[in-house]
Structures are given as C-alpha cells and as structure tokens.
PDB file of C-alpha atoms in Angstrom:
ATOM      1  CA  VAL I   1       0.000   0.000   0.000  1.00 89.00           C
ATOM      2  CA  GLN I   2       1.333   3.427  -0.944  1.00 94.00           C
ATOM      3  CA  LEU I   3      -0.090   6.368   0.992  1.00 96.00           C
ATOM      4  CA  GLN I   4       0.056  10.027   0.049  1.00 96.00           C
ATOM      5  CA  ALA I   5      -0.967  12.668   2.593  1.00 97.00           C
ATOM      6  CA  SER I   6      -1.890  16.180   1.540  1.00 98.00           C
ATOM      7  CA  GLY I   7      -3.838  19.225   2.643  1.00 98.00           C
ATOM      8  CA  GLY I   8      -1.518  20.742   5.190  1.00 98.00           C
ATOM      9  CA  GLY I   9      -0.713  24.419   5.328  1.00 98.00           C
ATOM     10  CA  LEU I  10      -0.546  27.561   7.425  1.00 98.00           C
ATOM     11  CA  VAL I  11      -3.690  28.602   9.276  1.00 98.00           C
ATOM     12  CA  GLN I  12      -4.515  30.966  12.105  1.00 98.00           C
ATOM     13  CA  THR I  13      -5.700  29.846  15.527  1.00 98.00           C
ATOM     14  CA  GLY I  14      -9.321  28.809  15.321  1.00 98.00           C
ATOM     15  CA  GLY I  15      -9.105  27.961  11.651  1.00 98.00           C
ATOM     16  CA  SER I  16      -9.741  24.695   9.848  1.00 98.00           C
ATOM     17  CA  LEU I  17      -7.939  22.340   7.516  1.00 98.00           C
ATOM     18  CA  ARG I  18      -8.871  19.067   5.909  1.00 98.00           C
ATOM     19  CA  LEU I  19      -6.114  16.549   5.405  1.00 98.00           C
ATOM     20  CA  SER I  20      -6.437  13.839   2.799  1.00 98.00           C
ATOM     21  CA  CYS I  21      -4.719  10.501   2.486  1.00 97.00           C
ATOM     22  CA  ALA I  22      -4.811   8.799  -0.898  1.00 96.00           C
ATOM     23  CA  ALA I  23      -3.971   5.147  -1.224  1.00 92.00           C
ATOM     24  CA  SER I  24      -2.792   3.091  -4.150  1.00 88.00           C
ATOM     25  CA  GLY I  25      -1.822  -0.488  -4.528  1.00 86.00           C
ATOM     26  CA  ARG I  26      -4.576  -1.960  -2.384  1.00 82.00           C
ATOM     27  CA  THR I  27      -8.016  -1.038  -1.228  1.00 84.00           C
ATOM     28  CA  LEU I  28      -8.113   0.715   2.132  1.00 85.00           C
ATOM     29  CA  SER I  29     -11.382  -0.850   3.185  1.00 85.00           C
ATOM     30  CA  SER I  30      -9.642  -3.773   4.869  1.00 87.00           C
ATOM     31  CA  TYR I  31      -7.291  -1.588   6.914  1.00 93.00           C
ATOM     32  CA  ASN I  32      -7.514   0.433  10.063  1.00 94.00           C
ATOM     33  CA  MET I  33      -6.499   3.937   9.052  1.00 96.00           C
ATOM     34  CA  GLY I  34      -4.783   6.229  11.473  1.00 97.00           C
ATOM     35  CA  TRP I  35      -3.491   9.750  11.645  1.00 98.00           C
ATOM     36  CA  PHE I  36      -0.456  10.675  13.721  1.00 98.00           C
ATOM     37  CA  HIS I  37       1.468  13.875  14.178  1.00 98.00           C
ATOM     38  CA  GLN I  38       5.031  14.689  15.073  1.00 98.00           C
ATOM     39  CA  ALA I  39       6.300  18.032  16.282  1.00 96.00           C
ATOM     40  CA  PRO I  40      10.013  18.929  16.149  1.00 93.00           C
ATOM     41  CA  GLY I  41      11.943  17.148  18.872  1.00 95.00           C
ATOM     42  CA  LYS I  42       8.969  15.050  19.910  1.00 96.00           C
ATOM     43  CA  GLU I  43       7.829  11.508  19.297  1.00 96.00           C
ATOM     44  CA  ARG I  44       5.160  10.639  16.789  1.00 97.00           C
ATOM     45  CA  GLU I  45       1.796  10.808  18.543  1.00 97.00           C
ATOM     46  CA  PHE I  46      -1.585   9.290  17.883  1.00 98.00           C
ATOM     47  CA  VAL I  47      -4.314  11.645  16.635  1.00 98.00           C
ATOM     48  CA  ALA I  48      -7.172   9.491  15.346  1.00 98.00           C
ATOM     49  CA  VAL I  49      -8.015   6.105  13.890  1.00 97.00           C
ATOM     50  CA  ILE I  50     -10.964   4.714  11.968  1.00 96.00           C
ATOM     51  CA  THR I  51     -11.656   1.013  12.188  1.00 94.00           C
ATOM     52  CA  TRP I  52     -14.452  -1.289  11.152  1.00 89.00           C
ATOM     53  CA  HIS I  53     -16.063  -0.817  14.564  1.00 90.00           C
ATOM     54  CA  GLY I  54     -15.625   2.875  15.112  1.00 94.00           C
ATOM     55  CA  SER I  55     -13.442   5.948  15.284  1.00 97.00           C
ATOM     56  CA  TYR I  56     -11.201   6.910  18.176  1.00 97.00           C
ATOM     57  CA  TYR I  57      -9.403  10.122  19.004  1.00 98.00           C
ATOM     58  CA  ALA I  58      -6.651  11.458  21.189  1.00 98.00           C
ATOM     59  CA  ASP I  59      -8.088  13.434  24.093  1.00 98.00           C
ATOM     60  CA  SER I  60      -6.378  16.566  22.798  1.00 97.00           C
ATOM     61  CA  VAL I  61      -8.418  16.566  19.571  1.00 98.00           C
ATOM     62  CA  LYS I  62     -11.779  15.157  20.662  1.00 98.00           C
ATOM     63  CA  GLY I  63     -14.603  17.404  19.575  1.00 98.00           C
ATOM     64  CA  ARG I  64     -12.374  19.295  17.139  1.00 98.00           C
ATOM     65  CA  PHE I  65     -11.130  16.682  14.663  1.00 98.00           C
ATOM     66  CA  THR I  66     -13.114  14.163  12.642  1.00 98.00           C
ATOM     67  CA  ILE I  67     -11.692  11.199  10.776  1.00 98.00           C
ATOM     68  CA  SER I  68     -13.584   9.716   7.854  1.00 97.00           C
ATOM     69  CA  ARG I  69     -13.023   7.430   4.913  1.00 96.00           C
ATOM     70  CA  ASP I  70     -14.363   6.979   1.400  1.00 94.00           C
ATOM     71  CA  ASN I  71     -13.713   3.395   0.417  1.00 90.00           C
ATOM     72  CA  ASP I  72     -14.942   3.953  -3.136  1.00 91.00           C
ATOM     73  CA  LYS I  73     -12.282   6.618  -3.654  1.00 93.00           C
ATOM     74  CA  ASN I  74      -9.699   4.838  -1.492  1.00 94.00           C
ATOM     75  CA  MET I  75      -9.312   7.972   0.603  1.00 96.00           C
ATOM     76  CA  VAL I  76      -9.140   8.858   4.272  1.00 97.00           C
ATOM     77  CA  TYR I  77      -9.674  12.360   5.627  1.00 98.00           C
ATOM     78  CA  LEU I  78      -8.989  14.296   8.788  1.00 98.00           C
ATOM     79  CA  GLN I  79     -11.157  17.362   9.248  1.00 98.00           C
ATOM     80  CA  MET I  80      -9.466  19.662  11.735  1.00 98.00           C
ATOM     81  CA  ASN I  81     -11.461  22.503  13.259  1.00 98.00           C
ATOM     82  CA  SER I  82     -10.715  25.021  15.999  1.00 98.00           C
ATOM     83  CA  LEU I  83      -7.023  24.584  15.400  1.00 98.00           C
ATOM     84  CA  LYS I  84      -4.566  25.565  18.108  1.00 98.00           C
ATOM     85  CA  PRO I  85      -0.853  26.395  17.942  1.00 97.00           C
ATOM     86  CA  GLU I  86      -0.129  23.125  19.749  1.00 97.00           C
ATOM     87  CA  ASP I  87      -1.577  21.266  16.756  1.00 98.00           C
ATOM     88  CA  THR I  88       1.419  22.398  14.725  1.00 98.00           C
ATOM     89  CA  ALA I  89       3.246  19.304  13.479  1.00 98.00           C
ATOM     90  CA  VAL I  90       3.830  17.063  10.510  1.00 98.00           C
ATOM     91  CA  TYR I  91       0.780  14.862  10.067  1.00 98.00           C
ATOM     92  CA  TYR I  92       1.079  11.304   8.806  1.00 98.00           C
ATOM     93  CA  CYS I  93      -1.529   8.816   7.680  1.00 98.00           C
ATOM     94  CA  ALA I  94      -0.952   5.147   8.281  1.00 97.00           C
ATOM     95  CA  ALA I  95      -2.563   1.801   7.512  1.00 96.00           C
ATOM     96  CA  GLY I  96      -2.618  -1.207   9.761  1.00 94.00           C
ATOM     97  CA  SER I  97      -4.385  -4.533  10.070  1.00 89.00           C
ATOM     98  CA  GLY I  98      -4.923  -7.222  12.621  1.00 82.00           C
ATOM     99  CA  SER I  99      -5.054  -6.788  16.370  1.00 78.00           C
ATOM    100  CA  TYR I 100      -2.776  -4.145  17.837  1.00 85.00           C
ATOM    101  CA  ASP I 101      -2.788  -0.997  19.948  1.00 90.00           C
ATOM    102  CA  TYR I 102      -4.157   1.620  17.573  1.00 93.00           C
ATOM    103  CA  ARG I 103      -2.458   4.384  19.504  1.00 94.00           C
ATOM    104  CA  ARG I 104       1.066   3.098  18.914  1.00 95.00           C
ATOM    105  CA  PRO I 105       2.860   3.861  15.641  1.00 95.00           C
ATOM    106  CA  THR I 106       4.520   0.450  15.735  1.00 93.00           C
ATOM    107  CA  GLY I 107       1.211  -1.238  14.935  1.00 91.00           C
ATOM    108  CA  TYR I 108       0.980   0.301  11.472  1.00 95.00           C
ATOM    109  CA  ALA I 109       2.683  -1.293   8.482  1.00 94.00           C
ATOM    110  CA  TYR I 110       2.290   1.491   5.933  1.00 96.00           C
ATOM    111  CA  TRP I 111       2.935   5.219   6.194  1.00 97.00           C
ATOM    112  CA  GLY I 112       2.476   8.275   4.034  1.00 95.00           C
ATOM    113  CA  GLN I 113       5.185  10.902   3.674  1.00 94.00           C
ATOM    114  CA  GLY I 114       3.608  13.513   5.966  1.00 95.00           C
ATOM    115  CA  THR I 115       2.115  16.939   5.453  1.00 98.00           C
ATOM    116  CA  GLN I 116       3.024  20.025   7.485  1.00 98.00           C
ATOM    117  CA  VAL I 117       0.361  21.798   9.514  1.00 98.00           C
ATOM    118  CA  THR I 118       1.288  25.126  11.059  1.00 98.00           C
ATOM    119  CA  VAL I 119      -1.116  27.029  13.289  1.00 98.00           C
ATOM    120  CA  SER I 120      -0.146  30.613  14.017  1.00 97.00           C
ATOM    121  CA  SER I 121      -1.169  32.353  17.222  1.00 91.00           C
TER     122      SER I 121
END
C-alpha cells in the first residue's frame, strides 16, 4: 500500500484544515487507518483512527477533529477545526491490520510521507 498525505498548510488559531490521504496499490477498506502527528523534537503521537467498529481520538483533539473514509475513492480524511498552535506538526496517515494498539505507531505497516500543519497564534 502506498499512501500520500496532503492538505496541510498555514492557518490561524481557530481555523480549519482538511487533510487527505490517498492510497494506491490496495483497497483501504480492509485496513484500520490512522493519523499521527510529530512536532520537532517530539515523538510521533496518535491523533485518530478509523476502524471497522468505530473511530477513536486522542483526548487533545476530541470534539475538534473528525476522521472519515471513502472506500470507493480509497481515501481517508482528517477534518481539523478550531485549530490551536499546539496542533502544529507534521501529520502522517498510516494503515494497519490485525489486532494491535491503535495508539502506537509500531502497529501500522504502511505510512504516508507527511504533510506540514502550522497554526499561528
């Protein structure tokens, strides 16, 4: 599976962005799809995941971010609203399968290249 993340950019506090993750090579419908972010000098952190049985979010983004997928288009999205400066990071989409801890990057086999999100104060 090849993943391509896009949609990042510079936005002011309180603004919105929608990230997209396009997949090729295999259909995404059989995978759990996650979004992670990584700020400079920090570890890669879980943001959200969409599985066959539901969507789950990091506490820091609950109520502000929404993950969704379009299996027909082989796409996954992350709608980010009410953005804060602490959301600034490179955002990665990832695909995983089987039983694993969705919140850990090590559970995902495939990764996109990342897209930069910068929220100015």
